[in-house]
Short mmCIF file of C-alpha atoms and ligand atoms in Angstrom, two decimals:
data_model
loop_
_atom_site.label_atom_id
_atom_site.label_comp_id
_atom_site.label_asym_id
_atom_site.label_seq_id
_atom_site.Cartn_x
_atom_site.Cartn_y
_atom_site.Cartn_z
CA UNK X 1 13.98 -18.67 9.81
CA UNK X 2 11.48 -20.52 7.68
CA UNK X 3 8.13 -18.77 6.56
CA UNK X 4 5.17 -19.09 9.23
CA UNK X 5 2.10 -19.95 6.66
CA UNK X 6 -1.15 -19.33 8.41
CA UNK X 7 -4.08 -20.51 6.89
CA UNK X 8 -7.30 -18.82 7.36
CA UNK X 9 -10.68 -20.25 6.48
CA UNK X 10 -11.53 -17.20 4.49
CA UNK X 11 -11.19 -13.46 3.85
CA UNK X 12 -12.96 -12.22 7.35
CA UNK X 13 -10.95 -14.54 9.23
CA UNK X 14 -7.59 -13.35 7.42
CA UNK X 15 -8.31 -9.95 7.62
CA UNK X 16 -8.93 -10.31 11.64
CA UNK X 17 -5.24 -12.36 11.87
CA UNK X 18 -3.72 -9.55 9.99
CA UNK X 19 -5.19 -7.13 12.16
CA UNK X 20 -4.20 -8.85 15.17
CA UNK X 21 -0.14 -9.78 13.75
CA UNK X 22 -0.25 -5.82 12.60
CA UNK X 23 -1.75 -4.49 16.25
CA UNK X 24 0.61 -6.61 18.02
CA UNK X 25 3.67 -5.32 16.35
CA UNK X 26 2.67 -1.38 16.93
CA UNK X 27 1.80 -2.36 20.58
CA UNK X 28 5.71 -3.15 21.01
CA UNK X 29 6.47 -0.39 19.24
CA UNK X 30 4.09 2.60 18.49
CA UNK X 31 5.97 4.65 16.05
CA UNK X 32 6.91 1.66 13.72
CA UNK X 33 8.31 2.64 9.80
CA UNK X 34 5.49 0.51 8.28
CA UNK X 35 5.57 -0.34 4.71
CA UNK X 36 2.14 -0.42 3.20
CA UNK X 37 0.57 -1.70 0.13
CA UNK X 38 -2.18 -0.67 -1.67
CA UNK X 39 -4.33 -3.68 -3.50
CA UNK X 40 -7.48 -5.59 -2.60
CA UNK X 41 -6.09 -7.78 -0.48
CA UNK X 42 -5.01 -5.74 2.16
CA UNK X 43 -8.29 -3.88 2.62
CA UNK X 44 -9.83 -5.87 5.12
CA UNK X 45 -6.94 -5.68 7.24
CA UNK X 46 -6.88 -2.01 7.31
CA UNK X 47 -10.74 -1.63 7.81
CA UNK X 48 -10.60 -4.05 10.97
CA UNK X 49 -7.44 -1.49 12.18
CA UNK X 50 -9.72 1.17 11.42
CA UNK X 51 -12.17 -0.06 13.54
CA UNK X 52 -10.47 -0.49 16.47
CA UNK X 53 -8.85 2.66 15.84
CA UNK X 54 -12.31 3.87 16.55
CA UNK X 55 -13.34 1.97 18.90
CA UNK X 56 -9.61 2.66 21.13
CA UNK X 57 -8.39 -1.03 21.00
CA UNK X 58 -5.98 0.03 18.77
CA UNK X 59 -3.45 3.44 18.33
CA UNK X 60 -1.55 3.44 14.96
CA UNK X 61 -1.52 7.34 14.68
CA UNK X 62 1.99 6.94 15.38
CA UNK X 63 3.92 4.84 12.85
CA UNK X 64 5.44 5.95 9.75
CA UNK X 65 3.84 5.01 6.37
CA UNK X 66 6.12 4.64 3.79
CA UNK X 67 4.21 3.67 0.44
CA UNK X 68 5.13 0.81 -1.74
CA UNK X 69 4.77 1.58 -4.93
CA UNK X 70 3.26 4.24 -7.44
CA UNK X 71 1.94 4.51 -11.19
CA UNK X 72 4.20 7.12 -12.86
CA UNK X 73 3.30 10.31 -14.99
CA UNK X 74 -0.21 10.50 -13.42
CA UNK X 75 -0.67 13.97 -11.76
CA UNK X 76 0.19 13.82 -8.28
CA UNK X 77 -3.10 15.49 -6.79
CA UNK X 78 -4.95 12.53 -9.07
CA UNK X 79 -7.23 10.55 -6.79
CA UNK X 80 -5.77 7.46 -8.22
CA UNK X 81 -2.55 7.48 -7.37
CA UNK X 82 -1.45 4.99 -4.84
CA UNK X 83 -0.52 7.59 -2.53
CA UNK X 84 -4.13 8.41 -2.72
CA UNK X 85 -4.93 5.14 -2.15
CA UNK X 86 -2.63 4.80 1.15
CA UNK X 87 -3.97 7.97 2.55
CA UNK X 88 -7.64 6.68 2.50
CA UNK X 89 -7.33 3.29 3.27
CA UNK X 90 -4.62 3.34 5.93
CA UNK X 91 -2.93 6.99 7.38
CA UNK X 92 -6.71 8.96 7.50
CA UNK X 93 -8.47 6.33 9.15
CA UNK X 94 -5.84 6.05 11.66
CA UNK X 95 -5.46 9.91 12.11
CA UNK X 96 -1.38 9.72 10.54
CA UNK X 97 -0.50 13.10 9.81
CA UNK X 98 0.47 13.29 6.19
CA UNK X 99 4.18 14.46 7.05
CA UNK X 100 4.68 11.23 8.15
CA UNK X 101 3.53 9.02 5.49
CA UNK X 102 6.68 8.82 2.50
CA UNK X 103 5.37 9.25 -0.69
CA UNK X 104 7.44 7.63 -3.60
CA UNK X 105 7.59 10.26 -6.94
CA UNK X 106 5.37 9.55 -10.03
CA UNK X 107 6.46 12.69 -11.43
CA UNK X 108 9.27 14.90 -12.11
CA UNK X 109 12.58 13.48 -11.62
CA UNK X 110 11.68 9.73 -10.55
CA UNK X 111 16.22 8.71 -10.15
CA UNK X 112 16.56 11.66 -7.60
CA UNK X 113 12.87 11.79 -5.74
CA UNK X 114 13.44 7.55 -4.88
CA UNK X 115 17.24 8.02 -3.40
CA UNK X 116 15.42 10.92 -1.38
CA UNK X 117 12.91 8.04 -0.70
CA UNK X 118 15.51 5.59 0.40
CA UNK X 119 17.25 8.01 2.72
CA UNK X 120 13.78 8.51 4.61
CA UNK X 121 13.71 4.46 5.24
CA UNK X 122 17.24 4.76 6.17
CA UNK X 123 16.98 7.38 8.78
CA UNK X 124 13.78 5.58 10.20
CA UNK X 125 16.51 2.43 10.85
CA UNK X 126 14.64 0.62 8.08
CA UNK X 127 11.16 -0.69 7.67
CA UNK X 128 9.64 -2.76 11.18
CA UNK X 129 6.92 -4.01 9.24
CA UNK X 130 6.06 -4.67 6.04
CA UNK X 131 2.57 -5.34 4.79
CA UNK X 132 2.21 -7.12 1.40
CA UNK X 133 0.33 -8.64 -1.54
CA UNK X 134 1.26 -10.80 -4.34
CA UNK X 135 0.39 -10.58 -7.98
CA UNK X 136 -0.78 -13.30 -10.17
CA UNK X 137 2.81 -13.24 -11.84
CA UNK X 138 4.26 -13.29 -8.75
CA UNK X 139 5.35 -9.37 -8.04
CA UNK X 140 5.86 -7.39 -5.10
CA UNK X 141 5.30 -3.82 -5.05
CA UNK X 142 6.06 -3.45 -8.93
CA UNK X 143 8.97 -5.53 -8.87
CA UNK X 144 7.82 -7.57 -11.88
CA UNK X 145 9.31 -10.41 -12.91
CA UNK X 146 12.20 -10.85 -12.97
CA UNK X 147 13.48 -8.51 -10.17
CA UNK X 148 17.11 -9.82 -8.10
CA UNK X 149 17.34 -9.35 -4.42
CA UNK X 150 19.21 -6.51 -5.15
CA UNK X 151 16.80 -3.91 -6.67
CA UNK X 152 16.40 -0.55 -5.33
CA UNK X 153 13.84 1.71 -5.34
CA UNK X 154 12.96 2.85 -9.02
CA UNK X 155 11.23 3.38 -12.02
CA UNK X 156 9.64 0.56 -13.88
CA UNK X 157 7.72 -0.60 -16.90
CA UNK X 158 4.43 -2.96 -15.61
CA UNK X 159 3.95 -6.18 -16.96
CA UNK X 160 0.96 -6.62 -19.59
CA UNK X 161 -0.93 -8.66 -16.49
CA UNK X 162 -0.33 -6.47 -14.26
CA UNK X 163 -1.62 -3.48 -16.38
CA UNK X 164 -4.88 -5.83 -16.71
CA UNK X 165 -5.29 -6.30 -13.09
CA UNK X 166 -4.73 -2.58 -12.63
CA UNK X 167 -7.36 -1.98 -15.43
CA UNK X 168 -10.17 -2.55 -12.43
CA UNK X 169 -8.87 0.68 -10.47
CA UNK X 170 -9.17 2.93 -13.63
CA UNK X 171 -11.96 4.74 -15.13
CA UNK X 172 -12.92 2.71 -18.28
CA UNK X 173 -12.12 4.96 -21.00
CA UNK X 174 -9.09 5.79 -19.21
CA UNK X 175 -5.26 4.37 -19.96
CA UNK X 176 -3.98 2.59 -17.78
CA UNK X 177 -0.75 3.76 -16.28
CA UNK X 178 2.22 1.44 -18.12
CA UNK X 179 5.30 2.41 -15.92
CA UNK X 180 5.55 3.03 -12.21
CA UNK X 181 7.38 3.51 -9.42
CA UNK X 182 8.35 0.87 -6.79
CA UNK X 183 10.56 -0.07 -3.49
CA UNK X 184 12.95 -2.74 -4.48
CA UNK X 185 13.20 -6.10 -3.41
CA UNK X 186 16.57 -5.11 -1.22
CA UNK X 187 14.53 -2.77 0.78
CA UNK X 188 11.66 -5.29 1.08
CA UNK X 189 13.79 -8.35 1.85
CA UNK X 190 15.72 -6.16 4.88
CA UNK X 191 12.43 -5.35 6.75
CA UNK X 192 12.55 -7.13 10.15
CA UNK X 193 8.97 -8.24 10.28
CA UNK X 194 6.79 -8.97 6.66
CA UNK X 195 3.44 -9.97 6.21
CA UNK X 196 2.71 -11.21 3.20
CA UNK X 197 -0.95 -11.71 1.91
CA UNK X 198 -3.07 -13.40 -0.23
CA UNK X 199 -6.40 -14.34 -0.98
CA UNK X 200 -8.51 -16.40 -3.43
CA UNK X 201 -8.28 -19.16 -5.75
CA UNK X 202 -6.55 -17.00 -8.29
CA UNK X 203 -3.50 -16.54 -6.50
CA UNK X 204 -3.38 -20.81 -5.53
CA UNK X 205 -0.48 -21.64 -8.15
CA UNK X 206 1.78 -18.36 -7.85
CA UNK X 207 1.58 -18.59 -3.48
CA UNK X 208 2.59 -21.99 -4.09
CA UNK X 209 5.43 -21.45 -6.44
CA UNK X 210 6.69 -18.81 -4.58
CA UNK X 211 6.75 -20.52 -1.18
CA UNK X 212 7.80 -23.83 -2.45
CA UNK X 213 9.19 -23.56 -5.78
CA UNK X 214 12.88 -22.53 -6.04
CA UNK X 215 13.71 -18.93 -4.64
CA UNK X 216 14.34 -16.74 -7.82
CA UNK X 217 14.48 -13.28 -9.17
CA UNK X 218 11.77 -15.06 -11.43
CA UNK X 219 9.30 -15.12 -8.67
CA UNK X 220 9.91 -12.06 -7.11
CA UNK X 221 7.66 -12.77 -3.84
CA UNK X 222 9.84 -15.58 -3.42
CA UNK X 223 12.74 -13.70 -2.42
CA UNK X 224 10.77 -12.97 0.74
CA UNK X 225 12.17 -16.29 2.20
CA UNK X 226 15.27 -14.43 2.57
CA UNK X 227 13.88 -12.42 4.84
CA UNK X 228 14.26 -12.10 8.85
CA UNK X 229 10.67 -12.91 10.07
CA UNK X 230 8.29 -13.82 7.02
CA UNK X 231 4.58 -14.69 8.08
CA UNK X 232 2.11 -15.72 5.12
CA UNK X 233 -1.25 -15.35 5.74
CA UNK X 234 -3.78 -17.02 3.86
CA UNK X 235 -7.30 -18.17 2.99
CA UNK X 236 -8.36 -21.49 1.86
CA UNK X 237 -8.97 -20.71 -1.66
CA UNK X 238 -5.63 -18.96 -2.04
CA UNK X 239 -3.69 -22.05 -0.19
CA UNK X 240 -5.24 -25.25 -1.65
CA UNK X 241 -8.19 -24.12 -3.72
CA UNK X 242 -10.88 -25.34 -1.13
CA UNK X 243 -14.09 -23.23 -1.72
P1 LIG U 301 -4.43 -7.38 -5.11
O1 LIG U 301 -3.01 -6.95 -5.71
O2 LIG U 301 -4.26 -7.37 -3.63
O3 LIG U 301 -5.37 -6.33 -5.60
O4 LIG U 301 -4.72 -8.75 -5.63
C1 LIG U 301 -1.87 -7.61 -5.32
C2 LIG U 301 -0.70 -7.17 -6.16
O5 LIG U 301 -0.82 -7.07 -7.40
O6 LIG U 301 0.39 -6.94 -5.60
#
């Protein structure tokens, strides 16, 4: 099935449509295994869920969160871990006990704690729904360039931009994590349902590469067209540059 590309006239309108495809899915199906990334992008999304959370339009306190990716060799009780991250943006605000959100490892031993990781999606029949970003160089999760169809979960060295995009999460003086953790593209190209989001005029050329240039391990997001049910949602900016 080809991509659905929905264009949104800017961030507040994309964050409402991602609410809306998200709330829709875990109204057919409550306790979900829902992928979720961590990033700007999806922010919005999660604050609208959070909000209707609140105001009981919306129940997510059932699905399963299983995290998409980790820095590696950063304590694990470190506020800025992306486990961290999920917790506060996504599994607190919609009152998800912890035991059910999957953490990947950033510490000890990485091999063993992401085949323990890729049992979990396995005995939850697989991920329903995935919620994603893209990065300038085209990466999903931390499956940098270039990343086959076939990647597992696993350990990974970042790419220099991705280490500069990161930079904005870190304290100043701090180093930047260089190596993480991430699902790989097999898991994230068997989910049944993906969103995939983007948003601003930075990421114009790499949403249109990877949704009409060739699909390549080159481009990891483009992989995603292999997948069952892939809806893109976008802004203006991040489709074709308008303001
Ligand atoms: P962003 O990150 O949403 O903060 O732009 C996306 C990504 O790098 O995957």
């Amino acid at each position: 099935m080809p991509p659905s590309i929905l264009v949104q006239r800017d961030y507040d309108d994309l964050s409402r449509a991602g609410a809306d495809f998200v709330a829709e899915i875990v109204a057919a199906r409550p306790d979900a295994a829902v992928l979720v990334a961590t990033g700007e992008t999806p922010m919005g999304v999660y604050a609208e869920l959070a909000r209707r959370q609140e105001a009981g339009t919306f129940d997510g306190s059932l699905l399963q969160v299983f995290q998409l990716d980790e820095y590696a060799g950063i304590p694990d009780h470190d506020r800025r871990t992306l486990y961290a991250w999920t917790l506060r943006a996504f599994a607190d605000p919609l009152h998800i006990p912890h035991r059910r959100v999957v953490r990947l490892p950033g510490n000890g031993d990485i091999a063993d704690g992401c085949a323990a990781y890729d049992r979990s999606v396995a005995a939850a029949g697989g991920i329903h729904l995935a919620i994603l970003g893209i990065g300038i160089n085209g990466h999903v999760g931390f499956n940098e360039p270039p990343s086959d169809r076939w990647t597992t979960t696993r350990a990974v060295r970042l790419a220099p931009e991705t280490i500069r995009a990161n930079a904005r999460y870190w304290g100043q003086r701090e180093p930047v994590a260089r190596r993480g953790v991430t699902v790989g593209m097999m898991t994230l190209v068997s989910a049944r349902r993906t969103l995939l989001m983007a948003s601003g005029r930075s990421k114009r050329d790499i949403v249109r590469r990877a949704m009409r240039g060739p699909v390549s391990a080159d481009v990891p997001a483009s992989l995603l067209r292999d997948a069952d049910d892939l809806t893109v949602l976008v802004d203006r900016s991040a489709w074709d540059g308008a303001a």
